[in-house]
Short mmCIF file of C-alpha atoms in Angstrom, two decimals:
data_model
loop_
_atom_site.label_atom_id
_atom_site.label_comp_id
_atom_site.label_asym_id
_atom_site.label_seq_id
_atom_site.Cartn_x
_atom_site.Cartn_y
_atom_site.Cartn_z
CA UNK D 1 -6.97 15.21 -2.66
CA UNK D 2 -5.35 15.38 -5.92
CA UNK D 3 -3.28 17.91 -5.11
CA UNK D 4 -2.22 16.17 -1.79
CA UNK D 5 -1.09 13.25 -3.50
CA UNK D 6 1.18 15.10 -6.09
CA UNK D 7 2.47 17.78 -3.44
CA UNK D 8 2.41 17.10 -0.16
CA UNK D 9 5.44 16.55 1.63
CA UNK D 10 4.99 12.93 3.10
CA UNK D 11 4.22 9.43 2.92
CA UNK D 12 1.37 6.71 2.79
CA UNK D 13 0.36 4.44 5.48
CA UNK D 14 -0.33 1.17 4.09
CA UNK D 15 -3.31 0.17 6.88
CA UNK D 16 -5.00 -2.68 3.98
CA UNK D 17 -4.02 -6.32 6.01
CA UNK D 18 -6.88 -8.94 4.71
CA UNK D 19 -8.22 -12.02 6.11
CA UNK D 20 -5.25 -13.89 5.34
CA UNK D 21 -2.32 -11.34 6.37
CA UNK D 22 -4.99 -10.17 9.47
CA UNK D 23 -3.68 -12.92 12.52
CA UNK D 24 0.06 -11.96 11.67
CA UNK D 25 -0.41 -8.32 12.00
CA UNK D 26 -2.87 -8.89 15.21
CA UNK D 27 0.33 -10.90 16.59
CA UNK D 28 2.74 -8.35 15.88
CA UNK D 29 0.19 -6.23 17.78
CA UNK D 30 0.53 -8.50 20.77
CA UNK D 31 -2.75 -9.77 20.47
CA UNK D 32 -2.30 -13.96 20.00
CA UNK D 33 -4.44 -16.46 17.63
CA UNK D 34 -6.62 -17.49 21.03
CA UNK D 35 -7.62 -14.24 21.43
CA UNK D 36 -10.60 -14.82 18.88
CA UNK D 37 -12.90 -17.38 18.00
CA UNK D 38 -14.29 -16.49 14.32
CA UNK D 39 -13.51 -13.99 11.80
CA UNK D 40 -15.57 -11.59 13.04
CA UNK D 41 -14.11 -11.14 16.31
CA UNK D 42 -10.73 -11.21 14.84
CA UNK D 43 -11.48 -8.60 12.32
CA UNK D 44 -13.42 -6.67 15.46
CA UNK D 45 -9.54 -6.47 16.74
CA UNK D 46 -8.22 -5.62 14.11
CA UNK D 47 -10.53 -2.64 12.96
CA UNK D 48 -9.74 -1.45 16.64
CA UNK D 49 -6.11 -1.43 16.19
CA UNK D 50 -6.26 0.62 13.12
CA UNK D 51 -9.23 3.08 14.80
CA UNK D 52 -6.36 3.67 17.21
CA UNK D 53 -3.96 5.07 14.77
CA UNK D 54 -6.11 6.51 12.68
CA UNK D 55 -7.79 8.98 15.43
CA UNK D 56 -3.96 9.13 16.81
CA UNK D 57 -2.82 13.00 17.30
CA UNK D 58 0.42 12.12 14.99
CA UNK D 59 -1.83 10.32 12.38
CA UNK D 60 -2.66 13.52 10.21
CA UNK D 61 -1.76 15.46 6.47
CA UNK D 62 1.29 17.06 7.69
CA UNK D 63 3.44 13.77 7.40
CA UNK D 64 0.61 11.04 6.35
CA UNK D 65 -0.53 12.08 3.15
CA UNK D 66 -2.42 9.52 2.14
CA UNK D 67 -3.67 5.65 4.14
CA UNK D 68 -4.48 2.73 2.07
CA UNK D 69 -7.63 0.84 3.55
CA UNK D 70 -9.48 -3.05 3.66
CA UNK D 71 -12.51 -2.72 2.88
CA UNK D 72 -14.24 -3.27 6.20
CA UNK D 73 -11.82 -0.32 7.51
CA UNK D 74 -13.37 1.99 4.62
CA UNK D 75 -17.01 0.39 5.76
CA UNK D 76 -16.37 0.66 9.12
CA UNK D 77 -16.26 3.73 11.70
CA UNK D 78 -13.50 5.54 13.94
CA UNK D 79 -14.04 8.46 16.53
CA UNK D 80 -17.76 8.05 15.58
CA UNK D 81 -17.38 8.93 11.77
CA UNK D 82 -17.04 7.02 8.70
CA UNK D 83 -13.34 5.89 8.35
CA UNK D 84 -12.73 7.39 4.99
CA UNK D 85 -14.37 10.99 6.31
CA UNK D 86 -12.46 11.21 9.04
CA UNK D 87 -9.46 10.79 6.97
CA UNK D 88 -9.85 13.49 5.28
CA UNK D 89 -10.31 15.91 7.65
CA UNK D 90 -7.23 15.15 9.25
CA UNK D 91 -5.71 16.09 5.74
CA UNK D 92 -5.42 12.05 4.97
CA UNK D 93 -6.31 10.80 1.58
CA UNK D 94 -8.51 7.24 1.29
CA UNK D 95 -7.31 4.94 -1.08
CA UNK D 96 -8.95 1.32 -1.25
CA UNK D 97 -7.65 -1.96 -1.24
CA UNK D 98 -9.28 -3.81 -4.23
CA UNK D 99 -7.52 -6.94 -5.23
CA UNK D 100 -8.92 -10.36 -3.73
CA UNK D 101 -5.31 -11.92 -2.92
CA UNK D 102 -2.72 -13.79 -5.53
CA UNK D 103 -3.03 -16.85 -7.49
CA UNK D 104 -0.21 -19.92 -7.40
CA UNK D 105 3.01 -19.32 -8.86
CA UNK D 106 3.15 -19.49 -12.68
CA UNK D 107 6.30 -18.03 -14.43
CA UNK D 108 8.09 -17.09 -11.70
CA UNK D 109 5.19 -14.46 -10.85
CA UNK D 110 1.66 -14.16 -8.81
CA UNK D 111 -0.26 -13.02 -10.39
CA UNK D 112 -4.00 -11.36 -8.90
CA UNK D 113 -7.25 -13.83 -8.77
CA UNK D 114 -9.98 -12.55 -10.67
CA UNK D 115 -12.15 -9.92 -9.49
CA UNK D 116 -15.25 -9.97 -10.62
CA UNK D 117 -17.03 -6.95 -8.16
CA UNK D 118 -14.41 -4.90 -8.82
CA UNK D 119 -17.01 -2.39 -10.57
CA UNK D 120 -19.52 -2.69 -7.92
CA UNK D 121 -16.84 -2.07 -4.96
CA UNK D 122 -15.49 0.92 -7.06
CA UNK D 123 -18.88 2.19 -6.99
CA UNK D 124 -18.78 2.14 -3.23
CA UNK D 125 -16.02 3.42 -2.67
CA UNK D 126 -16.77 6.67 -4.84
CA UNK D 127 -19.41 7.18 -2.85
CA UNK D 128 -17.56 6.69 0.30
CA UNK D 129 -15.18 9.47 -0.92
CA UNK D 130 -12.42 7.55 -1.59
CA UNK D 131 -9.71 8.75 -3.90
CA UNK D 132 -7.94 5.44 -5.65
CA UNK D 133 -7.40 1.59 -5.33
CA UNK D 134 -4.41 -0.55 -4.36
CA UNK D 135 -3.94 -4.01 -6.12
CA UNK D 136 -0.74 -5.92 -5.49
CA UNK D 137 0.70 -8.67 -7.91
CA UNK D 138 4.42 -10.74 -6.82
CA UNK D 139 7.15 -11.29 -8.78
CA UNK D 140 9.13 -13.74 -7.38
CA UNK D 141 11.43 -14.43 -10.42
CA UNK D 142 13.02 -12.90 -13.39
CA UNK D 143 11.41 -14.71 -15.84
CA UNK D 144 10.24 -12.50 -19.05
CA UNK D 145 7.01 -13.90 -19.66
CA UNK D 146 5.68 -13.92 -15.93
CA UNK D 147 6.64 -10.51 -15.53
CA UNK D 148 5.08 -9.06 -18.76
CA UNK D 149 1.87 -10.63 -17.78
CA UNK D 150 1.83 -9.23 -14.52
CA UNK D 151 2.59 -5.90 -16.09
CA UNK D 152 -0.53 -6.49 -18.48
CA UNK D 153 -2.56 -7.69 -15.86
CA UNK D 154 -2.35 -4.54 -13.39
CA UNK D 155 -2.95 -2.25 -16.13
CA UNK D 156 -6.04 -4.03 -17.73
CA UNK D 157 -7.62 -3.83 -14.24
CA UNK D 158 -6.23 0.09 -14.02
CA UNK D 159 -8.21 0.50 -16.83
CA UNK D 160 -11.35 -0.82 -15.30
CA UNK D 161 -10.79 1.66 -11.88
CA UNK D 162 -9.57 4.43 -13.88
CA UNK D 163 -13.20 4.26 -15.66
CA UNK D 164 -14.37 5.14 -12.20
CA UNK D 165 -12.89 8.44 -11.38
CA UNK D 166 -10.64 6.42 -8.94
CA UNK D 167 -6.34 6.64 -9.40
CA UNK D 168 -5.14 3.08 -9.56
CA UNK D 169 -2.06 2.34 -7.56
CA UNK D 170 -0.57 -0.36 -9.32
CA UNK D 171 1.85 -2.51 -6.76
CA UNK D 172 3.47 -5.62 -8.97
CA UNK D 173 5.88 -6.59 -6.05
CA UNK D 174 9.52 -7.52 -6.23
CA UNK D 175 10.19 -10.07 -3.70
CA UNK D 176 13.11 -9.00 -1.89
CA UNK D 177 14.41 -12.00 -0.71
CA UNK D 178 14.77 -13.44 -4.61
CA UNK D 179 18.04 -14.49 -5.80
CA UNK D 180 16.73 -12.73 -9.05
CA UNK D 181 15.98 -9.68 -7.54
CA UNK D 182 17.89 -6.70 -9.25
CA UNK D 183 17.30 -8.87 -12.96
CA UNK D 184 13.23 -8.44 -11.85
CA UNK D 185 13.88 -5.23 -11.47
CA UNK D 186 15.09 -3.93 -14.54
CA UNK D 187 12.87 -6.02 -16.51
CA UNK D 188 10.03 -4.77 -14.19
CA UNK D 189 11.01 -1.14 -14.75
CA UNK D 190 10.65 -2.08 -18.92
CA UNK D 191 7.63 -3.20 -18.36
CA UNK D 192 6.15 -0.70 -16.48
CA UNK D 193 7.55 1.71 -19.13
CA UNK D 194 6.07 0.16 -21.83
CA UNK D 195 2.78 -0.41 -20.68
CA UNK D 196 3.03 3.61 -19.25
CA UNK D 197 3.66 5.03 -22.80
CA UNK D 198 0.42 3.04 -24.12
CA UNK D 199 -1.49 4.42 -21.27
CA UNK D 200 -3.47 6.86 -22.46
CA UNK D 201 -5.63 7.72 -19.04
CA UNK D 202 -5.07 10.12 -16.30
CA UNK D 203 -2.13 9.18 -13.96
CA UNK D 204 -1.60 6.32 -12.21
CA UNK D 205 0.42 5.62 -9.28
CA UNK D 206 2.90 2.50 -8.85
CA UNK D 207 4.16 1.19 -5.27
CA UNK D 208 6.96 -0.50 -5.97
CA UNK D 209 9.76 -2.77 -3.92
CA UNK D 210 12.98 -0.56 -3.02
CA UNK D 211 15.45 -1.63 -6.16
CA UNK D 212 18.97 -3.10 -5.68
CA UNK D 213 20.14 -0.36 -7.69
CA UNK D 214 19.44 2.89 -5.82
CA UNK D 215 17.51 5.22 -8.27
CA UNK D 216 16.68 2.46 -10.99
CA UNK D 217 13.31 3.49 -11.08
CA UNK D 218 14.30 6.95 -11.80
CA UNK D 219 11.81 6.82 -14.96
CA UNK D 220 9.50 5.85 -13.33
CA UNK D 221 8.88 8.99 -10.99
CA UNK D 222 9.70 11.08 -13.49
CA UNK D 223 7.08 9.96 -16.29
CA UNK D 224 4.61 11.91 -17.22
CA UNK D 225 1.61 9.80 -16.88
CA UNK D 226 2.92 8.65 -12.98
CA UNK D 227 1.26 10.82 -10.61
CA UNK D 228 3.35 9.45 -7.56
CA UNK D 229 5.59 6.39 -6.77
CA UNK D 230 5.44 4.50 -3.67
CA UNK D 231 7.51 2.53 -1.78
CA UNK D 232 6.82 -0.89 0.30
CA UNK D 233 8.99 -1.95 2.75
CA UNK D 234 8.79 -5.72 1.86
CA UNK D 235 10.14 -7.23 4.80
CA UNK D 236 12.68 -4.43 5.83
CA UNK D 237 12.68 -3.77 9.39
CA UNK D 238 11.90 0.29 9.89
CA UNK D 239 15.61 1.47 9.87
CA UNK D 240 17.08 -0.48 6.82
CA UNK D 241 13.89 0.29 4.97
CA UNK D 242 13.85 4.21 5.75
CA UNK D 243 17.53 3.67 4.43
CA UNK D 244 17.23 2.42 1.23
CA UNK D 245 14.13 4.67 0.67
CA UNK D 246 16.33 7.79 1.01
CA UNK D 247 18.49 6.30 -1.76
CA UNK D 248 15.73 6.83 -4.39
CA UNK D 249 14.57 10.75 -4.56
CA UNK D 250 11.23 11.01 -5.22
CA UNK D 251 10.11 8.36 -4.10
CA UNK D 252 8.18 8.17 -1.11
CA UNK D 253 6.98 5.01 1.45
CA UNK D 254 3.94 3.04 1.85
CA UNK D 255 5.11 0.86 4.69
CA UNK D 256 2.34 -1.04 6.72
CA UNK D 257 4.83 -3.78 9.13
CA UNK D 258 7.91 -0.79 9.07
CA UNK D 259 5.11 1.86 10.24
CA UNK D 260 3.35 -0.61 13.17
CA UNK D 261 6.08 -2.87 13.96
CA UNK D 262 6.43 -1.10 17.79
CA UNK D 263 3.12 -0.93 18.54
CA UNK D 264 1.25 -3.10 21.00
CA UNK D 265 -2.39 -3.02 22.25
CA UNK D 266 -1.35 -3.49 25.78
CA UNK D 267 0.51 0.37 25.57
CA UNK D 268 -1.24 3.37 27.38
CA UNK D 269 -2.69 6.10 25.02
CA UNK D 270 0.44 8.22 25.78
CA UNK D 271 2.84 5.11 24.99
CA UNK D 272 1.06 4.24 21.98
CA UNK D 273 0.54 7.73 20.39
CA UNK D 274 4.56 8.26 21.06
CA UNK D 275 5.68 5.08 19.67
CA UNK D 276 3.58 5.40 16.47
CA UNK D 277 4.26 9.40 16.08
CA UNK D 278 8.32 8.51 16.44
CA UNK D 279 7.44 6.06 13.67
CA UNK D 280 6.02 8.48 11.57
CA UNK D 281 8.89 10.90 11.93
CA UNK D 282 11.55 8.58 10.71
CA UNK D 283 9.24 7.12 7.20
CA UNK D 284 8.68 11.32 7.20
CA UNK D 285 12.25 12.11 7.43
CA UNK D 286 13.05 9.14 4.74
CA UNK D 287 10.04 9.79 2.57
CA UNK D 288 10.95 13.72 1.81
CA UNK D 289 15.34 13.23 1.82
#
């Protein structure tokens, strides 16, 4: 898996929507809010939508290296095996979705809610055969202080995952829509830096917003102690994200709305396996330019 993850010539599907994200991607899926009653049969939907990629033709190692889960996906089966197995026999590595959503805005930032069972659902997920975490963080602002604690923040709980055998991916999101945005950035990327050369683990991985300033992060994929640096689309549309990805060698996607934006639950098998393999050929093609 290691050796997937630091080699392999593709990108990351980001397939991790929670409860609160869940009814907007289920929408985008064609699927409305009076399609469910509870949570249960809305997450039902949902964990068939992603069984449906996942066991997809297109949906293996040669151009998905890795798929970032929710935790009822990595519970939860597809083609009559455990989600995270399955992964990996298509050549897919399991990573985990870990944080519990974001606090209200202090500093300009979001920072992560407290999360108490992270040890316990680390635990679990070793034992699923997972190979790292996902926790995401928003900065919304430049502001110095909000973004150093955000910094401080991901790391601290890197720490605590690290312990576990697991690679953190560390995602403190730029919003892309903020006035601030290329100012976040660079104080972002001294941030990351600094809390990188105190690091004294094995690598991490960072998903990251595309800059403003095409190969900013530079640094950042080249440090030693960075095993891989992702990208999120952020609210790019497929084609202007797989554009500004290819701006920034070395840096690969994790898009979740850019890679399932044209799929709909009401396609045929042939339809839908065409529509998301297409997909996966363009973040490919962007992903490895």
């Amino acid at each position: 898996m290691l050796d997937q993850i630091k080699s392999g010539r593709g990108f990351i599907a980001a397939l991790d929507q929670s409860g609160g994200s869940t009814p907007k991607a289920l929408k985008g899926y064609g699927i409305e809010e009076d399609a469910y009653a509870n949570d249960e049969e809305m997450f039902g939907l949902i964990h068939a939508m992603r069984s449906r990629i996942v066991t997809a033709p297109c949906f293996n190692g040669d151009k998905v290296i890795g798929a970032i889960l929710f935790e009822r996906t990595m519970d939860g089966e597809a083609g009559g095996k455990p989600v995270p197995a399955l992964l990996w026999e298509r050549g897919v590595v399991p990573f985990l979705k870990v944080d519990k959503g974001l606090e209200a805005e202090a500093d300009g930032v979001q920072l992560m809610k407290p999360m108490p069972d992270l040890d316990a659902l680390c635990e679990r997920a070793v034992a699923k055969g997972v190979f790292g975490t996902k926790m995401r963080s928003v900065v919304n602002l430049a502001n110095p202080a909000g973004i150093k604690a955000i910094a401080r923040q991901q790391f601290a709980e890197a720490k605590r995952i690290a312990a576990h055998g697991l690679i953190p991916i560390i995602e403190p999101e730029v919003n892309i829509k903020s006035v601030e945005r290329d100012a976040a950035d660079r104080l972002l990327l001294q941030e990351m830096l600094a809390e990188l050369d105190a690091w004294d683990g094995a690598p991490v991985m960072l998903k990251l917003s595309l800059p403003t300033e095409s190969g900013l992060f530079q640094p950042l994929v080249d440090h030693p102690k960075v095993l891989r640096v992702v990208a999120l689309s952020g609210g790019f549309a497929r084609p202007e994200a797989c554009v500004e990805l290819a701006k920034n060698p070395g840096i690969i996607a994790s898009f979740s709305r850019a890679l399932l934006e044209d799929l709909r639950h009401q396609m045929s098998d042939d339809a839908f396996n065409a529509s998301l393999g297409s997909a996966i050929d363009e973040i490919h093609a962007a992903s490895v330019a």
